[in-house]
Structures are given as structure tokens and as C-alpha cells.
Short mmCIF file of C-alpha atoms in Angstrom, two decimals:
data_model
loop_
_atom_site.label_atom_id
_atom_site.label_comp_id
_atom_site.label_asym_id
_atom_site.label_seq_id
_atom_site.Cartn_x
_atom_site.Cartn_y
_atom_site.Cartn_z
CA UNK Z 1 -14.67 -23.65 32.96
CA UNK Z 2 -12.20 -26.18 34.74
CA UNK Z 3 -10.88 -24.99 38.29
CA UNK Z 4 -7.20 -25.12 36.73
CA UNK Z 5 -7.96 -22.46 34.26
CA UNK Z 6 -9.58 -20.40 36.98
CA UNK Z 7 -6.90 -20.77 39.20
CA UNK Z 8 -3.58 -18.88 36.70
CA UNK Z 9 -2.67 -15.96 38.98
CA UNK Z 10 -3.16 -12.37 37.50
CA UNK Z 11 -5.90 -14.25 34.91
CA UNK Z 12 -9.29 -13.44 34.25
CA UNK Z 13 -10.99 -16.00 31.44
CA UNK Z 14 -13.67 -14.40 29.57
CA UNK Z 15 -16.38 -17.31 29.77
CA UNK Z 16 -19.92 -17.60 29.59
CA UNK Z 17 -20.41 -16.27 33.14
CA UNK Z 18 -18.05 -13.14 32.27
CA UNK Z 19 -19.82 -12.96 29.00
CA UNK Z 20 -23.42 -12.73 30.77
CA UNK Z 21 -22.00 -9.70 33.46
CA UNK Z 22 -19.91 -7.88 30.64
CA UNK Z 23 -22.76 -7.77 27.89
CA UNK Z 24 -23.71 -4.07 28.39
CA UNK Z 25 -20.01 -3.11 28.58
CA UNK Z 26 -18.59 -4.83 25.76
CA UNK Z 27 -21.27 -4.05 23.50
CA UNK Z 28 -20.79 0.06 23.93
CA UNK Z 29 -17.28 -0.60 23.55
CA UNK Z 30 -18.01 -3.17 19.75
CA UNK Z 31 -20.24 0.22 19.38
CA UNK Z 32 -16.59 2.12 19.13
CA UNK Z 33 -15.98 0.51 15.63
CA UNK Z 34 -17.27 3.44 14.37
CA UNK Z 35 -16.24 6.97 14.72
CA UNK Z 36 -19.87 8.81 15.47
CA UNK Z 37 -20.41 6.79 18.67
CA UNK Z 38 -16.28 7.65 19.76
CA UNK Z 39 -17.46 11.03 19.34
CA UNK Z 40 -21.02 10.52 21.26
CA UNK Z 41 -18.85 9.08 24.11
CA UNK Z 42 -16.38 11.88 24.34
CA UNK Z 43 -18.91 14.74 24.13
CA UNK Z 44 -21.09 13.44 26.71
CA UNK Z 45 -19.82 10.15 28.82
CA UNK Z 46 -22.44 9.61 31.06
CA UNK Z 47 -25.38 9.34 28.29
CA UNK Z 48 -23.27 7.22 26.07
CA UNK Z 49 -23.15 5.06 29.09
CA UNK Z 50 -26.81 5.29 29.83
CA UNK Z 51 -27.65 4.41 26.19
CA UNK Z 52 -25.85 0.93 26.92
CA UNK Z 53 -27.30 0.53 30.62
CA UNK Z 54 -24.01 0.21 32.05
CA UNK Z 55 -24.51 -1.59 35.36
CA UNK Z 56 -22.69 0.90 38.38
CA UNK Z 57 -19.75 -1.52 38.34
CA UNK Z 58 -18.85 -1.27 34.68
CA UNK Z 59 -19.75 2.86 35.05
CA UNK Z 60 -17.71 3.58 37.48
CA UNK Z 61 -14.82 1.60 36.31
CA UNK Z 62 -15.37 3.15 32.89
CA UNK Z 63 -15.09 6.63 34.83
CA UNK Z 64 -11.97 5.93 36.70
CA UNK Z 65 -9.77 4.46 33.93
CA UNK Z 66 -9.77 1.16 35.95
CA UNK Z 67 -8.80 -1.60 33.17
CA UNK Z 68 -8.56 -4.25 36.10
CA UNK Z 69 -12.60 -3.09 37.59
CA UNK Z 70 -13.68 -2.93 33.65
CA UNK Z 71 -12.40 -7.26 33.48
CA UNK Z 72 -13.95 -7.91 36.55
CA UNK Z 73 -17.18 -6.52 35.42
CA UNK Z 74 -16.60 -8.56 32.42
CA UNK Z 75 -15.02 -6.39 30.07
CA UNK Z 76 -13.24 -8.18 27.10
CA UNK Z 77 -9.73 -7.30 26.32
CA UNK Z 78 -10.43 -7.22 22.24
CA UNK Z 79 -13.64 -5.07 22.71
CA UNK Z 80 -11.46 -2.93 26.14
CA UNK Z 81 -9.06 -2.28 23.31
CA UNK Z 82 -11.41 0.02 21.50
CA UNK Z 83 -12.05 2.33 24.48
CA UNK Z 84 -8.34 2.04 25.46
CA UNK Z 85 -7.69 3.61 21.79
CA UNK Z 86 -10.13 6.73 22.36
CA UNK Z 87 -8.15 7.51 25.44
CA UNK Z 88 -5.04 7.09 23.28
CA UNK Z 89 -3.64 4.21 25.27
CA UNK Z 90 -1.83 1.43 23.79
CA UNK Z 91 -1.50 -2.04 25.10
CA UNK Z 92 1.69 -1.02 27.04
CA UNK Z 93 0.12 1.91 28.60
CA UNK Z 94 -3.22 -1.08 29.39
CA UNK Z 95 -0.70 -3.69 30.88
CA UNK Z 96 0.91 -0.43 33.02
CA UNK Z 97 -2.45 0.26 34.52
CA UNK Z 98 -2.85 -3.20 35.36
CA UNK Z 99 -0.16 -4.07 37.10
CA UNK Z 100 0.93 -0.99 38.68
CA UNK Z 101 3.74 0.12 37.39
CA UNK Z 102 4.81 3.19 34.53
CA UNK Z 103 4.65 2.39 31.27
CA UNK Z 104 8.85 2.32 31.14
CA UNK Z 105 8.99 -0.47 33.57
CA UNK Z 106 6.01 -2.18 31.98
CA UNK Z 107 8.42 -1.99 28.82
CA UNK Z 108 11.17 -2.95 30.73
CA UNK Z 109 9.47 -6.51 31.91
CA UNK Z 110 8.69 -7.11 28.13
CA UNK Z 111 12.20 -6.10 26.43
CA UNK Z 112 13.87 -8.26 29.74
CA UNK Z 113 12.02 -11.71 28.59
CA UNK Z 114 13.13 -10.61 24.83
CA UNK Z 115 16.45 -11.13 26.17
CA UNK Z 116 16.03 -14.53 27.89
CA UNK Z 117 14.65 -13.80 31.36
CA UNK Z 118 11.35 -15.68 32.44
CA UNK Z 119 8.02 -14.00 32.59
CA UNK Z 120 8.56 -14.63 36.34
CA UNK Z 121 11.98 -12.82 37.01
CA UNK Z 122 11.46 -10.11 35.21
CA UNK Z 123 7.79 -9.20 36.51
CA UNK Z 124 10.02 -9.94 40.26
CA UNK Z 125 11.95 -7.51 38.35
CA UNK Z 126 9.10 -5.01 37.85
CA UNK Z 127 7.49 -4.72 40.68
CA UNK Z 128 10.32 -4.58 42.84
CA UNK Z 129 13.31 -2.70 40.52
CA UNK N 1 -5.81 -30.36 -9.75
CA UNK N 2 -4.96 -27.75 -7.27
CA UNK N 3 -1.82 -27.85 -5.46
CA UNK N 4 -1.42 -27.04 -1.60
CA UNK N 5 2.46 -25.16 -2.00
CA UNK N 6 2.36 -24.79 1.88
CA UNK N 7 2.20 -23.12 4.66
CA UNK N 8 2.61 -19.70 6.17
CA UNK N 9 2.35 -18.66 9.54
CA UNK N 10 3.10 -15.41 11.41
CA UNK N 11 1.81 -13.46 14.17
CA UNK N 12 -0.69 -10.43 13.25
CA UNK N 13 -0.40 -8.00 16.34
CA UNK N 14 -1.87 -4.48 15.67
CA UNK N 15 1.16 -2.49 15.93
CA UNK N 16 2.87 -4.45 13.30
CA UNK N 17 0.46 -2.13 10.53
CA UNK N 18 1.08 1.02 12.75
CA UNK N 19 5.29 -0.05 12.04
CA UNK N 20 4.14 -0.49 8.21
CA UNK N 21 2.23 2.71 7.79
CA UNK N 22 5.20 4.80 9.33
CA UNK N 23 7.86 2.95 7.66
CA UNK N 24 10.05 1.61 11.06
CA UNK N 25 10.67 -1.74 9.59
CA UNK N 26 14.30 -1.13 10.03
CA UNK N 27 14.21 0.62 13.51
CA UNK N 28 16.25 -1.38 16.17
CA UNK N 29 12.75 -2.01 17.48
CA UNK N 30 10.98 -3.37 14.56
CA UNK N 31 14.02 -4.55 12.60
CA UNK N 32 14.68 -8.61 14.17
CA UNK N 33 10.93 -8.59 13.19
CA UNK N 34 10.74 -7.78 9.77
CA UNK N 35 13.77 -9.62 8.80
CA UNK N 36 11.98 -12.78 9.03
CA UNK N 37 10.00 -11.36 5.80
CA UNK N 38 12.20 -11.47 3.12
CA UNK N 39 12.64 -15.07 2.99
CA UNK N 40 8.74 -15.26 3.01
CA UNK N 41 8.31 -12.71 -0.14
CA UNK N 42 10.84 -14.45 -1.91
CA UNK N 43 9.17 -18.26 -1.41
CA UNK N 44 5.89 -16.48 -2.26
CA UNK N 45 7.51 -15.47 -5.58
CA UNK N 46 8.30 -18.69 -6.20
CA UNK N 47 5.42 -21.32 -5.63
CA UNK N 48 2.97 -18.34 -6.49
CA UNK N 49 -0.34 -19.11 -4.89
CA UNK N 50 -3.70 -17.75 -6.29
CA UNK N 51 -5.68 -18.66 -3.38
CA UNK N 52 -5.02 -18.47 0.26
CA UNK N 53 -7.09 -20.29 2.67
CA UNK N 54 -6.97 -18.21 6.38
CA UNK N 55 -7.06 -19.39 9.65
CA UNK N 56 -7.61 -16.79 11.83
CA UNK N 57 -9.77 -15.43 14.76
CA UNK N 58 -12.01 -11.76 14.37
CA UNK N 59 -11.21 -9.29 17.51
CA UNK N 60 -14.51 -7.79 17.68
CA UNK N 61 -15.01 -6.20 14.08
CA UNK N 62 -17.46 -9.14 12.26
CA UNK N 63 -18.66 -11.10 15.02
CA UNK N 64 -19.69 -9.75 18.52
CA UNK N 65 -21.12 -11.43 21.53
CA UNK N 66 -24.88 -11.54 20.16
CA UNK N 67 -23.91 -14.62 17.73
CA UNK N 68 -20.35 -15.63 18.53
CA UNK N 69 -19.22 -18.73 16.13
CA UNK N 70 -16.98 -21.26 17.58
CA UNK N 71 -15.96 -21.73 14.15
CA UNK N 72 -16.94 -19.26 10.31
CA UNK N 73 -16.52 -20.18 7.06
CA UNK N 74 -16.46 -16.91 4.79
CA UNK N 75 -17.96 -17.39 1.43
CA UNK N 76 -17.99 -14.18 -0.06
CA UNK N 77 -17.08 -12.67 -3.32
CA UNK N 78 -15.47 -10.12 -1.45
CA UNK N 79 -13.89 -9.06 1.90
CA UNK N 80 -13.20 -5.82 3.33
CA UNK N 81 -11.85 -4.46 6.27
CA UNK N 82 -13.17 -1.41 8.62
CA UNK N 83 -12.46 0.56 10.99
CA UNK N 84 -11.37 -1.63 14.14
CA UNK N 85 -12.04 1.39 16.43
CA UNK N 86 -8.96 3.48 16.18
CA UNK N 87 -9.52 5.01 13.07
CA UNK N 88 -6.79 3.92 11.63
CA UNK N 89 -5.95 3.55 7.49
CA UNK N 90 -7.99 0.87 6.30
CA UNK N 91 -6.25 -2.27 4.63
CA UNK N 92 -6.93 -3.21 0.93
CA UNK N 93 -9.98 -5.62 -0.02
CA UNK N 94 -10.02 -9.06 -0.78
CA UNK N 95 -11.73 -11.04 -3.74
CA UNK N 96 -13.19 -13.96 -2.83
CA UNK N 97 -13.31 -17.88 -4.04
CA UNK N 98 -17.15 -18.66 -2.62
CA UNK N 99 -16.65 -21.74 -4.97
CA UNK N 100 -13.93 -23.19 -2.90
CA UNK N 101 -15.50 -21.88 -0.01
CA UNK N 102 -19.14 -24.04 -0.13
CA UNK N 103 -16.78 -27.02 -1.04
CA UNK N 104 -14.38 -26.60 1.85
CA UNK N 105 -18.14 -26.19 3.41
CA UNK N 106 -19.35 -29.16 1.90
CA UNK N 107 -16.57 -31.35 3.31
CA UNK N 108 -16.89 -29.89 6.84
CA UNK N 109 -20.07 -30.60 7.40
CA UNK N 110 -19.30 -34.10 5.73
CA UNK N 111 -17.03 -34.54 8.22
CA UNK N 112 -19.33 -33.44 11.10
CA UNK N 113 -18.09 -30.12 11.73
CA UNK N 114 -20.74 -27.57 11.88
CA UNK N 115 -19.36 -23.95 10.91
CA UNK N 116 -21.49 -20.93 10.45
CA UNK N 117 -21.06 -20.07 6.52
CA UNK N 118 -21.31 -16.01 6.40
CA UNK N 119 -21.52 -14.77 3.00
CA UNK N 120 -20.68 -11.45 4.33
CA UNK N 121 -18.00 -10.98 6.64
CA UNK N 122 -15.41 -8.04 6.80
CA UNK N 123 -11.96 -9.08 8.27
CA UNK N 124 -9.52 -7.48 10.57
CA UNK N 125 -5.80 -6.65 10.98
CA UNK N 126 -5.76 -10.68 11.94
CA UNK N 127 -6.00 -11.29 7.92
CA UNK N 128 -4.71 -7.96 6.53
CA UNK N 129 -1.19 -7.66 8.67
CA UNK N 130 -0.19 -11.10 7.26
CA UNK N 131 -0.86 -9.81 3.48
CA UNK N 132 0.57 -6.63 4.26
CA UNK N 133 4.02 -8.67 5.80
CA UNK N 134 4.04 -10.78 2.69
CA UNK N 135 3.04 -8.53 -0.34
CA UNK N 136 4.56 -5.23 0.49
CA UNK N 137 3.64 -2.75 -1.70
CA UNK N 138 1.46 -4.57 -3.73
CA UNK N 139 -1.53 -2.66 -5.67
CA UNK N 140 -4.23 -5.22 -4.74
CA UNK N 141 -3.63 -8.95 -3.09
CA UNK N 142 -2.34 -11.52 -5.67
CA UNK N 143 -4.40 -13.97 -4.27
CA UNK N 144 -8.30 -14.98 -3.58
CA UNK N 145 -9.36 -15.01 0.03
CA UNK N 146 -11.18 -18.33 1.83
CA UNK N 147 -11.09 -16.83 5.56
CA UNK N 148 -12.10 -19.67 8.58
CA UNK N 149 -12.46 -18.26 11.54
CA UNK N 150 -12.05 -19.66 15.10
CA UNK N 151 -13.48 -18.28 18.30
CA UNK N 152 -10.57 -17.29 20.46
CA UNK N 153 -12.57 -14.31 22.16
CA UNK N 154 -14.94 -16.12 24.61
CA UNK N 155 -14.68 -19.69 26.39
CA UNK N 156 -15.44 -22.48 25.49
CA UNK N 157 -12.78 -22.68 23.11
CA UNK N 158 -12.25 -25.34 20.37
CA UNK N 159 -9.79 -27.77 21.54
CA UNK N 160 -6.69 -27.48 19.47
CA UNK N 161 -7.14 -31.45 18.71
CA UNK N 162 -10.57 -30.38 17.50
CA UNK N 163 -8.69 -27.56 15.39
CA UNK N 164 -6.25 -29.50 13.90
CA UNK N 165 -8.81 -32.35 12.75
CA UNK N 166 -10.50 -29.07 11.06
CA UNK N 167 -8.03 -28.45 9.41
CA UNK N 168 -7.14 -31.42 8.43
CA UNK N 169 -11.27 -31.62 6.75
CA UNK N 170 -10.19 -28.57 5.17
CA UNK N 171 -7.04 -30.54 3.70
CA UNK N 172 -9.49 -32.92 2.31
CA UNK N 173 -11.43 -30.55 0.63
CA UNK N 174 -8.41 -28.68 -0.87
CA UNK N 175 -6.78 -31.93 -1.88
CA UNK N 176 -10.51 -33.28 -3.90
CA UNK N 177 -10.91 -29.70 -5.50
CA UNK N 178 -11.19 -29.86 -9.25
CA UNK N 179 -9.47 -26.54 -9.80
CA UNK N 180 -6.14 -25.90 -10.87
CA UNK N 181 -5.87 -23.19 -8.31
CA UNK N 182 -2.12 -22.80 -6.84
CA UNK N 183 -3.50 -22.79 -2.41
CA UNK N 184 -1.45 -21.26 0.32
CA UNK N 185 -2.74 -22.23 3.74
CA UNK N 186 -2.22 -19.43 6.38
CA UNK N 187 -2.11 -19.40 10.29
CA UNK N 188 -2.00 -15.61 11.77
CA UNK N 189 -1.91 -15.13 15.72
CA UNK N 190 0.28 -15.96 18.70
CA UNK N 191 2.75 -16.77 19.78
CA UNK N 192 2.50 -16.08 23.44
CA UNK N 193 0.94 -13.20 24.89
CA UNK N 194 -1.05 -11.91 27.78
CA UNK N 195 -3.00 -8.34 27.00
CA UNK N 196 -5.38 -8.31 30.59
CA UNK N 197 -5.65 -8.88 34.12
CA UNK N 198 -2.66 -8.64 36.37
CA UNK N 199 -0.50 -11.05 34.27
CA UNK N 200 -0.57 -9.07 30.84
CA UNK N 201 3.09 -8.99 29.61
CA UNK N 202 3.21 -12.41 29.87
CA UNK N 203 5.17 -14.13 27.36
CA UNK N 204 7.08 -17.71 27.39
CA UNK N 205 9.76 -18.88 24.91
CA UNK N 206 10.08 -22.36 26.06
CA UNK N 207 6.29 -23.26 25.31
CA UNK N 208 6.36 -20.92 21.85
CA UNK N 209 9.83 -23.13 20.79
CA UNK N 210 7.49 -26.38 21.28
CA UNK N 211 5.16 -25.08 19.13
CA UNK N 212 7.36 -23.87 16.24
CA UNK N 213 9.82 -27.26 17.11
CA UNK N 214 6.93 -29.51 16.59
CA UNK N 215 4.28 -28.21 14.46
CA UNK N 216 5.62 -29.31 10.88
CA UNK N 217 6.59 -32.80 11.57
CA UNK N 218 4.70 -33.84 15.19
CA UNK N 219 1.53 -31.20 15.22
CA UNK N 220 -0.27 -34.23 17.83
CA UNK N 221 1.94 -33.29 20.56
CA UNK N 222 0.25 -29.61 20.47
CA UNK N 223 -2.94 -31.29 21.09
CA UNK N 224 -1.64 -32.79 24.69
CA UNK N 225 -2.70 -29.35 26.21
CA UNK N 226 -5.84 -28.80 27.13
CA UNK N 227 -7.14 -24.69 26.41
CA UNK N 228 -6.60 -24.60 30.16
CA UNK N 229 -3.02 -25.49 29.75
CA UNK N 230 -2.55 -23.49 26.98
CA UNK N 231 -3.73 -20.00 28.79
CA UNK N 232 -1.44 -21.13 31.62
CA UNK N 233 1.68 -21.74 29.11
CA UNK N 234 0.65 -19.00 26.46
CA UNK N 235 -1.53 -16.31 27.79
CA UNK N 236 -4.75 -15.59 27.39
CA UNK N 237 -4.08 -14.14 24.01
CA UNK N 238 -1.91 -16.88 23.25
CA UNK N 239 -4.58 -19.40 22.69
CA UNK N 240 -4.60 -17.85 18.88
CA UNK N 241 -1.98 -20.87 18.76
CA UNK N 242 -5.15 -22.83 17.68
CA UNK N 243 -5.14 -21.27 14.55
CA UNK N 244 -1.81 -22.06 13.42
CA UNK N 245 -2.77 -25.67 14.59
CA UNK N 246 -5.90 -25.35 12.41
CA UNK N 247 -3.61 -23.88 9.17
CA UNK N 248 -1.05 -26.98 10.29
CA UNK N 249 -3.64 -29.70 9.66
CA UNK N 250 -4.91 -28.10 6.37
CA UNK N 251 -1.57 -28.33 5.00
CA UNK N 252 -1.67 -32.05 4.97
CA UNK N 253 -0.41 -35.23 6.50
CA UNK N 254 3.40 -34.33 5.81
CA UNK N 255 5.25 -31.06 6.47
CA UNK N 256 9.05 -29.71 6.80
CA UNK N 257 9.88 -26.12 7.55
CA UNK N 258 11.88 -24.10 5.15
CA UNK N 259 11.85 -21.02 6.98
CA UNK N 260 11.55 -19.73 10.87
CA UNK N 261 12.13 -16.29 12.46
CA UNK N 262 11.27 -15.60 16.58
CA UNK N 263 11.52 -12.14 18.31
CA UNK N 264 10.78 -11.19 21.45
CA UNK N 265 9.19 -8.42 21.82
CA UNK N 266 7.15 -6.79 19.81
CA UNK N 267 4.51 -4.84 21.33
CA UNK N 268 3.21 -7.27 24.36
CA UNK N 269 3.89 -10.44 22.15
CA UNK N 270 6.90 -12.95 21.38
CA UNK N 271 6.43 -12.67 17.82
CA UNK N 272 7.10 -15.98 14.88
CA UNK N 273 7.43 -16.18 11.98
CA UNK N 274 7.17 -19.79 9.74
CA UNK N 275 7.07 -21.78 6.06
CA UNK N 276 6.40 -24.93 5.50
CA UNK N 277 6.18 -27.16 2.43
CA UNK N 278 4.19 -30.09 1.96
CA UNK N 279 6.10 -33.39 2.27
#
């Protein structure tokens, strides 16, 4: 992966390397596509996560709801999104979590570019409104 | 002969089937959105395609990480969708056209593109949302499915010059097919849009207006950025671009737009709708 691509603030890209790290992680989350193994994860969290040999990294981030520790254990965003939806969160409630702010201002930052402001003033915006 | 009558392209974002199934297309929210739609239903009635040849990239329901295909040629005699992991309605099945598929195979490979050919594949909101936009209502899909994926899931991406000289092989095959099938060509993603990592909510209207400004008559100068470039100017989730480039080049060597609609926000995306014709 080129240093430029590596270098985009805020921006993780899911490459070989983060493909290699995030295997165990992403593949209990593809495991979510069906509803018997959402259910096998909610009864009983720490054996789902056993059954996929979760490295500690990817458990504990798993445990504390920490979307930014689940990418840098090499979680995937499109396979993330499928234990984001058995916790009921939607991709506004994901982007809150990552950057630290509630879910209104998180909306806020989004509907703000809608109306012309750049990505950068309105994330200013965010984090310090 | 067949006859390419154009191309659509729209973005396929999730919640755009949870608006559907509740009916809020004509919340303030959804409204600007679905507006774009009309115009597309209407050309749809007109040039009335029997096949539609999709560019678009699976989000973790077909593929996964064990075998992950830069680019998938489905060549099925059906398609059907399953649960993406929210347990959500599922969308309607698609028939297939496996004919056209080995020959858009045929010419791929003739052209030294290497896809993986999957005569089973099911296929996610990234097909059905665009159906769903453009045949409300309907009973089952008025047209047969060709689906081409693209990896936009893990790096190494395809360049998007590399996508838009597949598409333009897939142009090639459309234009020597024997059939008298009526082919839409469809491009389903983008525009910009960041879903992880600190910069999620990241959208940009001056890079998506390039796109839509120069894609019909000038789709080169969307090859000038490298994937790099492209995460930096569209997000990470943004790089589903390539497919539209992809849809672009199997349209043919001329295009002019006939219809455009751009929204900002819906959901985490800036959101685009587009027709072109051929010529």
C-alpha cells in the first residue's frame, strides 16, 4: 500500500496486512449473516468468541463496544456492520463512537456538508460546537 | 442485434430499502432523494430493457475474505438475495442470462482480463436497492440479471483505468451479441462516503461533481486518480466510484446524460443519481 494512502488522517485501509490481523474477527462477524449464530453470540459472548479464536485485541474491543480498537485489530467496516446491527446501531450511531461525539452532532456534521460546508468545517464544527 | 439503451447509475446505501419498506420516500429527509426517481422510471418505460448488466461490489454476503475476487462474473440462472445480517425483508430474485454471461466471459478473458465466473452467487442490497429505486412496486424484475462484481472491500483495488477498460471489454461483448436483447448497463455505489476510522462522515461535493461532470463525455479524466487519491478525495467507501467507471465504459465509446439528481445526505453518504444514452 503506497505511504500516501497510509498517511489520510482519521483512515484506516483494509489491506493485506489488515486482512491477515482481522481474519478471526471478520470471519465471526461474515458468520452474522445468519440469524442462529446472532443468537449464539448474544446468549453466550465469550464462547461465540472462542469458537472464532478471537485474538485478546479483537476480544476485548468486541467487549467494550470499541469500533475504533475492532479497525485497528483489523476489523472490516462491511463485515463491523453486521455486529453493529445486533447491537442495534446504525452507521450514525458507528461514526458517533468513532469520533467522539453523540449521535445528534454526528448528524449535525453530515446534514452541515448537505448544505455546502466542507467535510473540514463542519467536523471543526463537531468537535468543537 | 441487441441494443445498449444506456446507462443508469445511482447510489445503493442500506438505508435507502429501510426508507422503501416504511414508505418515507416523501419525508423531508428522504424526499430530495427519491425525486431523482421519477425521471428514471419513466426513461425505463420508455427504452424498456430486458437485460441489465450490473456493476457492483458484494459487502460481505457472497464473497468473504477466504477467496476474495478482484473482479466476478455471475453466470447463473438465478440470483437471490439473503439475509445481510440484520434480518431484514429479503429483496425479490433475479433470473439470470448465463448465455450472455459466458460471452461477456468469453470476451474478457479475450481481452486478458481474468474474472472468477461463479455460477452461484446471491447478491446484496448493492443490486437489489437500484431495482427497488427503479421498478417500484413491481411483482418480479422486468429484466434478466448479468451481475460483475468488483472488489472494493480489501486493497489492492482495481485501478479505475483498469475498470473502465473492463468495462469497456464488456461493451465489446454486448455490442457482438447475436441476441435481440434490449441491455441496460448499471453502476450502483458512491458517491462519497467514509463509514470507519476517525474520518467516517466524510463526504466531498467538489470531487463527486467531477465525477458526475465528466463521466458521460470525458470518463479518462476519472482515471488520473490513483485508488490512493480516490480514498483521500472520496472516502474509503467512496472508492465504489469504480463501479460506475466500470458501468461507464460498458456503455460504449459515446455518452450524454439525460438525467442527474445529487443530495447530500442521506445516511453517511452524498447520494447521485444518473442516465445516460449512448451517443
Amino acid at each position: 500500500m503506497t505511504t500516501e494512502a497510509q498517511l489520510i488522517p482519521g483512515t484506516t485501509l483494509f489491506d493485506g496486512g489488515a486482512a491477515r490481523k482481522g481474519y478471526a474477527l471478520n470471519a465471526m462477524c461474515f458468520s452474522f449473516n445468519e440469524k442462529v449464530n446472532r443468537d449464539a453470540f448474544l446468549a453466550d459472548e465469550a464462547s461465540y468468541m472462542d469458537r472464532y479464536g478471537l485474538t485478546p485485541e479483537q476480544r476485548e474491543s468486541v467487549v467494550g463496544r470499541d469500533i475504533l480498537g475492532m479497525i485497528a485489530a483489523g476489523g472490516n467496516i462491511y463485515y463491523l456492520a453486521k455486529l453493529a446491527g445486533i447491537f442495534g446501531l446504525n452507521v450514525q450511531d458507528v461514526g458517533s463512537m468513532q469520533t467522539g461525539v453523540s449521535v445528534e452532532k454526528f448528524k449535525e456534521m453530515l446534514l452541515a456538508q448537505g448544505r455546502g460546508e466542507s467535510y473540514d468545517s463542519a467536523h471543526k464544527d463537531m468537535i468543537n460546537g | 442485434m441487441a441494443e445498449i439503451v444506456g446507462a443508469y447509475f445511482t447510489s445503493h446505501v442500506p438505508g435507502i430499502g429501510g426508507a422503501i419498506h416504511r414508505g418515507d420516500q416523501q419525508t423531508p429527509y428522504w424526499k430530495p432523494f427519491f425525486d431523482g426517481f421519477p425521471r428514471v422510471q419513466e426513461w425505463l418505460c420508455e427504452v424498456k430493457p430486458d437485460v441489465a448488466v450490473v456493476f457492483s461490489n458484494d459487502h460481505g454476503l457472497n464473497f468473504f475474505l477466504d477467496k476474495m475476487p478482484t473482479f466476478a462474473v455471475g453466470a447463473a440462472a438465478s440470483y437471490a438475495n439473503a439475509d445481510e445480517g440484520w434480518g431484514l425483508p429479503l429483496y425479490k430474485s433475479f433470473k439470470g442470462h448465463p448465455e450472455l454471461s459466458w460471452h461477456i466471459i468469453e470476451q474478457m478473458v479475450g481481452d486478458e482480463f481474468d474474472p472468477v465466473t461463479c455460477q452461484e452467487m446471491l447478491v446484496d442490497h448493492a443490486i437489489s436497492i437500484p431495482f427497488e429505486l427503479a421498478y417500484p412496486g413491481a411483482g418480479e424484475w422486468p429484466v434478466k440479471l448479468v451481475p460483475i462484481g468488483i472488489n472494493t472491500v480489501q486493497h489492492p483495488l482495481p485501478s479505475a483505468k483498469r475498470c473502465l477498460a473492463l468495462g469497456r471489454s464488456v461493451h465489446k461483448a454486448l455490442a457482438s451479441w447475436q441476441g435481440d436483447e434490449r441491455i441496460v448497463v448499471i453502476g450502483t455505489g458512491g458517491l462519497s462516503h467514509q463509514l470507519d476510522g476517525a474520518r467516517a462522515g466524510f463526504m466531498n461535493k467538489e470531487y463527486d461533481l467531477f465525477c458526475l461532470d465528466n463521466i458521460a463525455r470525458d470518463p479518462d479524466a476519472l482515471t488520473q486518480h490513483s485508488i490512493a487519491d480516490i480514498v483521500r478525495l472520496a472516502g474509503t467507501q467512496g472508492v465504489e466510484i469504480l463501479n460506475w467507471i466500470a458501468a461507464r465504459g460498458a456503455l460504449g465509446p459515446q455518452g450524454h446524460e439525460i438525467h442527474r439528481n445529487y443530495h447530500a445526505p442521506i445516511s453517511n453518504t452524498a447520494a447521485a443519481t444518473l442516465l445516460l444514452e449512448p451517443g
